[in-house]
Short mmCIF file of C-alpha atoms and ligand atoms in Angstrom, two decimals:
data_model
loop_
_atom_site.label_atom_id
_atom_site.label_comp_id
_atom_site.label_asym_id
_atom_site.label_seq_id
_atom_site.Cartn_x
_atom_site.Cartn_y
_atom_site.Cartn_z
CA MET R 56 27.18 -9.94 74.95
CA ASN R 57 23.91 -9.61 73.20
CA LYS R 58 22.54 -6.12 73.61
CA ILE R 59 19.00 -7.09 74.52
CA TYR R 60 20.34 -9.42 77.17
CA SER R 61 22.54 -6.71 78.62
CA LEU R 62 19.50 -4.49 78.78
CA THR R 63 17.66 -7.17 80.71
CA ALA R 64 20.36 -6.96 83.33
CA ILE R 65 20.25 -3.18 83.37
CA ALA R 66 16.48 -3.19 83.65
CA SER R 67 16.52 -5.55 86.58
CA ALA R 68 19.02 -3.32 88.33
CA VAL R 69 16.61 -0.47 87.76
CA LEU R 70 13.79 -2.43 89.29
CA LEU R 71 15.80 -3.01 92.43
CA MET R 72 16.26 0.72 92.65
CA CYS R 73 12.47 1.09 92.64
CA SER R 74 11.57 4.66 91.85
CA CYS R 75 14.80 6.14 93.13
CA GLY R 76 15.99 7.87 89.96
CA ASN R 77 16.22 8.04 86.22
CA ASP R 78 19.90 7.44 85.64
CA TRP R 79 19.75 3.76 84.75
CA LEU R 80 21.80 4.21 81.60
CA ASP R 81 24.75 5.06 83.81
CA LEU R 82 24.53 1.75 85.63
CA GLU R 83 27.04 -0.97 84.89
CA PRO R 84 25.40 -4.34 84.22
CA SER R 85 27.67 -5.75 86.94
CA THR R 86 25.61 -3.93 89.55
CA SER R 87 22.59 -6.01 88.60
CA ILE R 88 21.29 -8.82 90.72
CA SER R 89 19.63 -11.99 89.49
CA THR R 90 16.16 -11.11 88.37
CA ASP R 91 13.79 -13.84 89.45
CA SER R 92 14.93 -13.95 93.05
CA SER R 93 14.11 -10.27 93.42
CA ILE R 94 10.35 -10.78 93.09
CA ASN R 95 9.00 -13.06 95.81
CA ALA R 96 6.10 -11.12 97.26
CA MET R 97 3.35 -8.79 96.14
CA GLN R 98 5.24 -5.77 97.44
CA ASP R 99 8.14 -6.73 95.17
CA CYS R 100 5.75 -6.57 92.20
CA ASN R 101 4.62 -3.18 93.39
CA ALA R 102 8.23 -2.00 93.61
CA SER R 103 9.02 -3.46 90.18
CA LEU R 104 6.07 -1.68 88.61
CA ASN R 105 7.18 1.56 90.24
CA GLY R 106 10.58 0.91 88.69
CA ILE R 107 8.97 0.59 85.26
CA TYR R 108 7.04 3.83 85.67
CA SER R 109 10.22 5.50 86.85
CA VAL R 110 12.14 4.41 83.74
CA MET R 111 9.22 5.51 81.55
CA GLN R 112 9.58 8.91 83.18
CA ASN R 113 13.02 9.45 81.67
CA ALA R 114 13.29 12.24 79.09
CA TYR R 115 14.75 9.72 76.62
CA ALA R 116 11.63 7.62 77.10
CA TYR R 117 8.04 8.83 77.70
CA SER R 118 8.77 12.23 79.18
CA GLY R 119 10.40 13.20 75.92
CA ARG R 120 11.91 11.42 72.97
CA LEU R 121 9.46 8.53 72.53
CA VAL R 122 6.63 11.08 72.43
CA TYR R 123 8.12 13.98 70.46
CA TYR R 124 9.24 11.78 67.56
CA GLY R 125 5.65 11.59 66.29
CA ASP R 126 5.37 15.38 66.37
CA ALA R 127 8.79 16.30 64.95
CA ALA R 128 8.56 13.81 62.07
CA GLY R 129 5.11 15.05 61.05
CA ASP R 130 3.75 18.24 59.49
CA ASP R 131 1.95 19.98 62.33
CA MET R 132 5.12 20.73 64.29
CA GLN R 133 8.73 21.39 63.33
CA ALA R 134 12.09 21.83 64.97
CA TYR R 135 12.88 25.47 65.75
CA LYS R 136 16.30 25.18 64.13
CA VAL R 137 18.45 22.51 62.47
CA THR R 138 20.50 22.04 65.64
CA SER R 139 17.45 21.61 67.88
CA ARG R 140 17.20 18.41 69.86
CA THR R 141 14.18 17.49 67.77
CA GLY R 142 16.03 18.40 64.54
CA ASP R 143 17.19 14.88 63.65
CA ALA R 144 13.67 13.50 63.90
CA TYR R 145 12.27 16.47 61.94
CA LEU R 146 14.87 16.26 59.16
CA PHE R 147 15.22 12.44 59.15
CA GLY R 148 18.92 12.91 59.77
CA TYR R 149 19.44 9.55 61.38
CA THR R 150 21.89 6.91 60.20
CA ALA R 151 22.54 3.50 61.76
CA SER R 152 25.60 5.04 63.44
CA ASN R 153 24.09 8.22 64.84
CA VAL R 154 20.51 7.22 65.60
CA LYS R 155 19.75 7.70 69.28
CA THR R 156 20.03 4.19 70.72
CA SER R 157 17.45 5.12 73.36
CA TYR R 158 14.66 4.61 70.79
CA TRP R 159 15.55 0.92 70.94
CA GLU R 160 17.06 0.51 74.39
CA TYR R 161 14.39 2.06 76.56
CA PRO R 162 11.42 0.09 75.24
CA TYR R 163 13.46 -3.14 75.42
CA ALA R 164 14.64 -2.44 78.95
CA LEU R 165 11.02 -1.80 79.88
CA ILE R 166 9.84 -4.98 78.13
CA SER R 167 12.49 -6.96 80.04
CA ALA R 168 11.23 -5.51 83.29
CA CYS R 169 7.65 -6.52 82.40
CA ASN R 170 8.86 -10.03 81.59
CA THR R 171 10.54 -10.31 84.97
CA ILE R 172 7.26 -9.52 86.70
CA LEU R 173 5.26 -11.82 84.43
CA ASN R 174 7.71 -14.64 85.08
CA GLN R 175 7.09 -14.49 88.82
CA VAL R 176 3.69 -12.98 89.53
CA ASP R 177 1.70 -16.22 89.32
CA LYS R 178 4.06 -17.97 91.74
CA ILE R 179 3.56 -15.55 94.61
CA GLU R 180 1.39 -16.66 97.53
CA THR R 181 -1.29 -14.08 98.23
CA GLY R 182 -4.90 -13.89 99.34
CA ASP R 183 -5.47 -10.83 97.16
CA GLU R 184 -6.25 -12.18 93.70
CA ASP R 185 -7.59 -8.84 92.48
CA LEU R 186 -4.26 -7.21 93.23
CA ARG R 187 -2.36 -10.01 91.51
CA LYS R 188 -4.58 -9.53 88.45
CA TYR R 189 -3.97 -5.79 88.52
CA TYR R 190 -0.19 -6.16 88.70
CA LYS R 191 -0.14 -8.80 85.98
CA GLY R 192 -2.60 -6.83 83.86
CA GLN R 193 -0.42 -3.71 84.04
CA ALA R 194 2.72 -5.64 83.09
CA LEU R 195 0.95 -7.14 80.06
CA ALA R 196 -0.69 -3.91 78.89
CA LEU R 197 2.58 -2.01 79.28
CA ARG R 198 4.55 -4.69 77.44
CA GLY R 199 2.04 -4.36 74.60
CA MET R 200 2.48 -0.59 74.62
CA PHE R 201 6.28 -0.80 74.45
CA LEU R 202 6.17 -3.33 71.61
CA PHE R 203 3.66 -1.14 69.76
CA ASP R 204 5.99 1.85 70.04
CA LEU R 205 9.00 -0.17 68.87
CA THR R 206 7.01 -1.62 65.97
CA ARG R 207 5.79 1.74 64.70
CA LEU R 208 9.24 3.34 65.05
CA PHE R 209 11.26 0.56 63.37
CA GLY R 210 8.67 -1.19 61.18
CA TYR R 211 6.59 0.09 58.26
CA PRO R 212 2.88 0.72 58.83
CA TYR R 213 0.92 -2.55 58.96
CA LYS R 214 -1.38 -1.62 56.07
CA LYS R 215 1.50 -0.98 53.67
CA ASP R 216 2.00 -4.72 53.09
CA ASN R 217 -0.29 -6.38 55.63
CA GLY R 218 2.62 -6.58 58.02
CA ALA R 219 4.91 -8.67 55.78
CA SER R 220 7.96 -6.46 56.37
CA LEU R 221 10.19 -6.57 59.42
CA GLY R 222 9.11 -5.26 62.78
CA VAL R 223 11.24 -5.89 65.86
CA PRO R 224 12.11 -8.98 67.92
CA ILE R 225 9.21 -10.10 70.13
CA ILE R 226 10.60 -10.79 73.59
CA THR R 227 8.13 -12.39 76.00
CA GLU R 228 10.52 -14.33 78.24
CA VAL R 229 13.42 -13.42 80.47
CA LEU R 230 16.24 -14.00 77.97
CA ASP R 231 19.37 -15.98 78.68
CA LYS R 232 22.75 -14.51 77.89
CA ASP R 233 23.22 -16.40 74.64
CA ALA R 234 19.92 -15.38 73.08
CA LYS R 235 20.24 -13.65 69.72
CA PRO R 236 16.70 -12.93 68.65
CA SER R 237 15.91 -11.94 65.10
CA ARG R 238 13.27 -9.48 63.98
CA ASN R 239 9.70 -10.67 63.73
CA THR R 240 7.39 -9.38 61.02
CA VAL R 241 5.17 -6.39 61.66
CA ALA R 242 2.19 -8.77 61.44
CA GLN R 243 3.64 -11.00 64.18
CA CYS R 244 4.35 -7.94 66.31
CA TYR R 245 0.74 -6.74 66.01
CA THR R 246 -0.57 -10.18 66.98
CA GLN R 247 1.53 -10.01 70.16
CA ILE R 248 0.71 -6.35 70.86
CA ILE R 249 -3.02 -6.99 70.59
CA LYS R 250 -2.83 -10.15 72.70
CA ASP R 251 -0.86 -8.43 75.46
CA ILE R 252 -3.03 -5.35 75.71
CA LYS R 253 -6.25 -7.38 75.42
CA ASP R 254 -5.14 -9.91 78.04
CA GLY R 255 -3.96 -7.08 80.29
CA ALA R 256 -7.30 -5.28 79.98
CA GLU R 257 -9.20 -8.49 80.77
CA LEU R 258 -7.11 -9.11 83.89
CA MET R 259 -7.76 -5.54 84.98
CA ASN R 260 -11.53 -5.96 84.70
CA THR R 261 -11.90 -5.80 88.47
CA LYS R 262 -12.82 -3.01 90.85
CA THR R 263 -9.12 -2.34 91.45
CA GLY R 264 -8.09 -2.60 87.81
CA ASN R 265 -10.81 -0.29 86.53
CA ALA R 266 -10.20 2.41 89.12
CA PHE R 267 -8.02 5.51 88.99
CA HIS R 268 -4.47 4.98 90.28
CA LYS R 269 -2.29 8.02 89.97
CA GLY R 270 0.45 7.47 87.38
CA TRP R 271 -0.47 3.81 86.81
CA ILE R 272 -2.19 2.32 83.79
CA ASN R 273 -5.67 0.84 84.33
CA ARG R 274 -8.31 -0.91 82.26
CA PRO R 275 -9.93 2.18 80.66
CA ALA R 276 -6.46 3.34 79.53
CA ALA R 277 -5.49 -0.10 78.20
CA LEU R 278 -8.76 -0.38 76.26
CA SER R 279 -8.26 3.08 74.77
CA LEU R 280 -4.78 2.08 73.63
CA LEU R 281 -6.20 -1.16 72.26
CA SER R 282 -8.71 0.79 70.16
CA ARG R 283 -5.81 2.81 68.68
CA VAL R 284 -3.79 -0.33 67.93
CA TYR R 285 -6.80 -1.92 66.20
CA LEU R 286 -7.10 1.14 63.94
CA TYR R 287 -3.43 0.88 62.96
CA HIS R 288 -4.07 -2.81 62.25
CA GLY R 289 -7.24 -2.26 60.23
CA ASP R 290 -9.58 -4.00 62.69
CA ASP R 291 -12.20 -1.29 62.60
CA ALA R 292 -15.11 -3.15 64.23
CA LEU R 293 -12.83 -4.28 67.06
CA ALA R 294 -11.51 -0.72 67.42
CA LEU R 295 -15.06 0.53 67.85
CA SER R 296 -15.86 -2.14 70.39
CA ALA R 297 -12.67 -1.46 72.41
CA ALA R 298 -13.28 2.29 72.36
CA LYS R 299 -16.87 1.77 73.57
CA ASP R 300 -15.64 -0.47 76.39
CA ALA R 301 -13.00 2.13 77.30
CA MET R 302 -15.57 4.94 77.40
CA SER R 303 -17.98 2.93 79.49
CA ALA R 304 -15.28 1.84 81.98
CA ALA R 305 -14.02 5.42 82.13
CA LYS R 306 -17.49 6.77 82.87
CA ALA R 307 -18.10 4.21 85.61
CA ASN R 308 -14.90 5.36 87.27
CA LYS R 309 -15.63 9.12 87.15
CA PHE R 310 -13.41 9.91 84.19
CA ALA R 311 -15.00 12.52 81.92
CA LEU R 312 -14.01 14.72 78.99
CA TRP R 313 -12.79 18.11 80.07
CA THR R 314 -15.44 20.74 79.40
CA ASN R 315 -14.95 23.79 77.21
CA SER R 316 -14.38 25.96 80.27
CA GLU R 317 -11.97 23.48 81.87
CA TYR R 318 -9.90 22.88 78.75
CA ALA R 319 -7.33 25.68 78.87
CA SER R 320 -6.30 25.08 82.49
CA ALA R 321 -6.79 21.31 82.59
CA TRP R 322 -3.32 20.68 81.18
CA GLY R 323 -1.67 21.99 84.33
CA ALA R 324 -4.17 20.44 86.74
CA ASP R 325 -3.04 17.85 89.25
CA VAL R 326 -5.76 15.21 89.10
CA ASP R 327 -6.88 12.80 91.78
CA GLU R 328 -9.36 9.99 92.30
CA SER R 329 -12.28 12.31 93.06
CA ALA R 330 -11.99 14.11 89.72
CA PRO R 331 -9.59 12.38 87.33
CA GLY R 332 -10.92 14.33 84.34
CA GLU R 333 -9.99 12.80 81.00
CA THR R 334 -6.43 11.75 81.79
CA LEU R 335 -6.56 7.95 81.59
CA PHE R 336 -2.80 7.43 81.97
CA GLU R 337 -0.08 9.95 82.60
CA ILE R 338 3.57 10.15 83.51
CA ILE R 339 3.86 11.92 86.85
CA ASN R 340 6.83 14.26 87.10
CA LEU R 341 7.59 16.02 90.37
CA THR R 342 10.12 18.65 91.43
CA ASP R 343 12.07 16.15 93.51
CA ASP R 344 11.77 13.49 90.79
CA SER R 345 12.17 15.57 87.65
CA PRO R 346 13.11 14.28 84.20
CA GLY R 347 15.04 17.55 83.71
CA LYS R 348 15.32 19.96 80.83
CA GLU R 349 15.23 17.31 78.09
CA ALA R 350 11.59 16.66 79.06
CA LEU R 351 8.65 17.81 76.95
CA GLY R 352 7.77 20.59 79.40
CA TYR R 353 11.06 22.35 78.74
CA LEU R 354 11.54 21.31 75.10
CA TYR R 355 8.12 22.52 73.92
CA ASP R 356 8.00 25.80 75.83
CA ASP R 357 9.08 29.17 74.45
CA TYR R 358 10.43 29.94 77.92
CA GLY R 359 12.37 26.65 77.94
CA TYR R 360 14.50 25.31 75.09
CA TYR R 361 11.87 26.46 72.47
CA ASP R 362 13.07 23.37 70.62
CA ILE R 363 9.92 22.53 68.64
CA MET R 364 6.99 24.68 67.54
CA CYS R 365 3.83 24.60 65.46
CA THR R 366 4.11 24.81 61.69
CA SER R 367 2.46 27.68 59.88
CA SER R 368 0.08 25.25 58.18
CA PHE R 369 -1.11 23.90 61.52
CA TYR R 370 -1.51 27.40 62.92
CA GLU R 371 -3.61 28.32 59.89
CA LEU R 372 -5.83 25.28 60.45
CA LEU R 373 -6.39 25.90 64.16
CA SER R 374 -6.69 29.69 64.08
CA SER R 375 -9.23 29.58 61.23
CA ASP R 376 -11.78 29.27 64.05
CA SER R 377 -10.83 31.89 66.62
CA LYS R 378 -13.55 30.58 68.97
CA ASP R 379 -11.97 27.13 69.15
CA VAL R 380 -10.82 26.70 72.76
CA ARG R 381 -7.73 24.85 71.54
CA ASN R 382 -6.25 28.17 70.40
CA SER R 383 -5.46 28.54 74.12
CA ILE R 384 -2.83 25.82 73.94
CA ALA R 385 -1.20 27.18 70.77
CA PRO R 386 -0.66 30.91 71.42
CA ILE R 387 1.69 33.20 69.48
CA SER R 388 4.79 33.51 71.62
CA SER R 389 5.51 36.68 73.51
CA LYS R 390 9.17 35.68 73.74
CA ARG R 391 10.02 34.16 70.33
CA THR R 392 8.84 36.55 67.67
CA LYS R 393 6.12 35.30 65.32
CA ARG R 394 6.29 31.68 66.49
CA VAL R 395 3.66 29.44 68.06
CA PHE R 396 4.37 26.96 70.84
CA ILE R 397 2.28 24.17 72.30
CA LYS R 398 1.30 24.67 75.93
CA LYS R 399 0.07 21.16 76.72
CA TYR R 400 2.93 20.43 79.10
CA ALA R 401 2.03 22.81 81.85
CA PRO R 402 3.55 22.19 85.30
CA GLN R 403 1.36 21.30 88.26
CA GLY R 404 1.02 23.81 91.08
CA SER R 405 4.30 25.48 91.98
CA GLU R 406 6.46 23.22 89.82
CA ILE R 407 8.75 24.50 87.06
CA ILE R 408 8.04 23.66 83.42
CA GLN R 409 10.27 20.60 83.07
CA ASP R 410 8.25 18.93 85.85
CA ALA R 411 5.05 18.95 83.79
CA ASN R 412 3.18 15.64 83.72
CA ILE R 413 2.87 13.85 80.37
CA ARG R 414 -0.62 12.73 79.35
CA LEU R 415 -0.06 9.51 77.42
CA LEU R 416 -3.69 8.42 77.05
CA ARG R 417 -6.64 10.82 77.07
CA LEU R 418 -10.35 10.15 76.79
CA SER R 419 -10.52 12.66 73.91
CA GLU R 420 -8.46 10.26 71.82
CA THR R 421 -10.83 7.42 72.75
CA TYR R 422 -13.73 9.45 71.28
CA LEU R 423 -11.73 10.16 68.13
CA ASN R 424 -10.79 6.48 67.82
CA ALA R 425 -14.48 5.61 68.18
CA ALA R 426 -15.52 8.19 65.58
CA GLU R 427 -12.94 6.92 63.08
CA ALA R 428 -13.86 3.28 63.71
CA ALA R 429 -17.60 3.99 63.40
CA MET R 430 -17.01 5.87 60.13
CA LYS R 431 -14.88 3.08 58.72
CA THR R 432 -17.55 0.52 59.60
CA GLY R 433 -20.20 2.62 57.86
CA ASP R 434 -22.06 4.06 60.84
CA LYS R 435 -22.08 7.80 60.09
CA LYS R 436 -24.64 8.60 62.76
CA LEU R 437 -22.53 7.09 65.51
CA ALA R 438 -19.35 8.59 64.02
CA ALA R 439 -20.92 12.07 64.17
CA GLU R 440 -22.02 11.51 67.75
CA TYR R 441 -18.50 10.66 68.92
CA LEU R 442 -16.85 13.32 66.78
CA ASN R 443 -19.18 16.02 68.06
CA ALA R 444 -18.16 15.32 71.64
CA ILE R 445 -14.81 16.80 70.59
CA VAL R 446 -15.99 19.36 67.99
CA THR R 447 -18.66 20.91 70.20
CA ARG R 448 -16.44 20.87 73.28
CA ALA R 449 -13.88 22.92 71.30
CA ASN R 450 -16.50 25.40 70.10
CA PRO R 451 -20.06 25.02 71.44
CA ALA R 452 -21.43 26.73 68.31
CA LYS R 453 -20.09 24.00 66.06
CA SER R 454 -21.05 20.47 65.14
CA VAL R 455 -20.80 18.08 62.21
CA SER R 456 -23.98 16.49 60.85
CA GLU R 457 -24.39 12.90 59.77
CA ASP R 458 -24.70 14.13 56.17
CA GLU R 459 -21.50 16.15 56.30
CA ILE R 460 -19.20 13.74 58.08
CA THR R 461 -16.24 12.25 56.23
CA LEU R 462 -13.18 10.30 57.30
CA GLU R 463 -11.04 13.29 56.30
CA ARG R 464 -13.04 15.54 58.65
CA ILE R 465 -12.47 13.08 61.52
CA MET R 466 -8.74 12.93 60.83
CA THR R 467 -8.55 16.73 60.71
CA GLU R 468 -10.19 16.87 64.12
CA ARG R 469 -7.64 14.34 65.33
CA ARG R 470 -4.84 16.70 64.25
CA LEU R 471 -6.47 19.62 66.03
CA GLU R 472 -7.09 17.74 69.25
CA LEU R 473 -3.91 15.69 69.55
CA VAL R 474 -1.25 18.14 68.32
CA GLY R 475 1.89 17.97 70.42
CA GLU R 476 1.07 14.54 71.84
CA GLY R 477 3.18 12.48 69.43
CA HIS R 478 0.44 11.26 67.06
CA ARG R 479 0.60 13.18 63.80
CA PHE R 480 3.42 11.40 61.90
CA PHE R 481 1.93 7.97 62.63
CA ASP R 482 -1.65 9.07 61.93
CA ALA R 483 -0.63 10.57 58.58
CA LEU R 484 1.13 7.41 57.42
CA ARG R 485 -0.80 4.50 58.91
CA ASP R 486 -3.61 4.55 56.32
CA GLY R 487 -1.36 5.37 53.36
CA GLY R 488 -1.60 9.16 53.65
CA TYR R 489 1.06 11.83 53.41
CA VAL R 490 3.10 14.06 55.64
CA GLU R 491 3.13 17.33 53.74
CA ARG R 492 5.32 20.17 54.94
CA ARG R 493 4.31 23.46 53.42
CA ASP R 494 4.66 27.06 54.44
CA VAL R 495 1.62 29.27 54.72
CA SER R 496 1.83 33.04 54.57
CA ILE R 497 0.37 34.53 57.76
CA LYS R 498 1.70 37.90 58.88
CA ALA R 499 1.36 37.18 62.61
CA ILE R 500 3.74 34.20 62.38
CA SER R 501 5.80 35.18 59.34
CA SER R 502 9.05 34.00 60.99
CA THR R 503 7.74 30.42 61.02
CA LYS R 504 9.15 28.60 58.03
CA HIS R 505 10.22 25.06 57.35
CA LEU R 506 13.97 24.57 57.51
CA VAL R 507 15.91 23.67 54.40
CA MET R 508 15.25 20.08 53.38
CA SER R 509 15.19 17.89 50.28
CA ASP R 510 11.94 17.42 48.36
CA GLU R 511 11.53 13.83 49.56
CA LYS R 512 11.28 15.13 53.14
CA LYS R 513 8.74 17.81 52.25
CA LYS R 514 6.13 15.32 51.16
CA PHE R 515 6.23 11.59 51.73
CA ASN R 516 4.15 8.57 52.58
CA TRP R 517 5.03 5.05 53.73
CA ASN R 518 7.12 4.52 50.58
CA TYR R 519 9.81 6.83 51.94
CA ASP R 520 12.58 4.54 53.28
CA HIS R 521 13.37 6.81 56.16
CA CYS R 522 9.85 6.83 57.54
CA VAL R 523 11.22 4.06 59.78
CA LEU R 524 14.25 4.46 62.01
CA PRO R 525 17.48 2.54 61.33
CA ILE R 526 18.33 -0.23 63.78
CA PRO R 527 21.25 1.17 65.83
CA ILE R 528 24.58 -0.19 64.52
CA SER R 529 25.58 -1.22 68.05
CA GLU R 530 22.62 -3.59 68.16
CA ILE R 531 23.47 -5.14 64.80
CA ASP R 532 27.14 -5.51 65.83
CA ALA R 533 26.06 -7.32 69.00
CA ASN R 534 23.54 -9.58 67.30
CA ASN R 535 24.16 -10.77 63.74
CA ASN R 536 20.60 -12.06 63.50
CA ILE R 537 19.26 -8.49 63.31
CA ASP R 538 18.66 -7.22 59.77
CA GLN R 539 18.85 -3.51 58.94
CA ASN R 540 15.96 -1.59 57.39
CA PRO R 541 16.09 -0.79 53.65
CA GLY R 542 17.87 2.41 52.67
CA TYR R 543 20.19 2.57 55.69
CA1 LIG P 207 4.16 17.45 87.62
#
């Protein structure tokens, strides 16, 4: 049976379980029930969306692996040791046979679940059109997000060849059992990603869709993601426009950048509608619904698995300004000698560390997207204004003038602000830049050194074959229309 089809069945079984657990990979497809008949009313859509958010919560999805890849494969963080869970991503140790199939399976299971909702949502009788729009808008925006993550994991950056190389299969329908989709180009994937997120954001342009809903995506979050996607795609004017729309919708719904004094503790705060802060979209993890020790909270913490830490070069960059409030989330460990760990996955209230929520979309990124887009479209004044919202928040004594601002300065600020949130590898490569892994001599963290690796892994750009993941061999065996990436 085709693998994507089997995942459709698994995903629909998950949806019937609602938010009951995270163990969907253990389910046999035979336990699944026909998909379309399971969504007949608005409450079924609600349950299906909860099922999607529950699957996202898995440590092999957005509570862990799908986020940490962008940190481990970059140059601001590194695996603690070769055998760390993040070691394969850090050392590009994957082959078609040993690559974690979850990189492929989770996003496709989630896309299938979105398609099931989208297939039915317009047929439901309801007097609440705003709610229908919100459910449909979420399913579209999320489908766009999952396709974006697949495309940037398995396909080369768009700008390398204007998207001519292979991305991943675009699946927008509930597939039948004989379907054997082939890979679309990266360009085709971006067209679909942009359409889905844009359409989703438009549907969510209602009072309900713009508002804060704990753990659910909304319009400000979708627009912020759209601005990021546009930057990857080279649509700088559109990126600026989407970021502006995101900021304005966020402001109207009480979202606001954390202040300098809030910053250090905000990561562990449990937000609500009255004060959502700058978290536009997050994965909610709770003690009785925990993703477990494979989650970022436990992986990133020196009191957890201490699996991944900051590189010496990143520590040098951040600590060069001791007044930068972001030093608070990258302290020298008191447990692991001369190492630095990221403290962005702080548990809420009395929870333990693996129950930390995962911020997937933050308003700080929206400002950085806007600054980058403004700079690339030639508006230095506006770029400085957006950049300074982040620079001055980090250290009130600092700012960047219109005369000083450069794209490099904006991208450096992006590293400083978004470290540990899965961005660096993709940000380094998407405009043709380099990941450069170098050791810096600093006495306070002298134990922090890159692990042994070949020269090609120490410095590379989008010409390095292994900057994309191999398609899992099980997927190719199940579907002979799927071509492998070069070099695998
Ligand atoms: Ca939590």
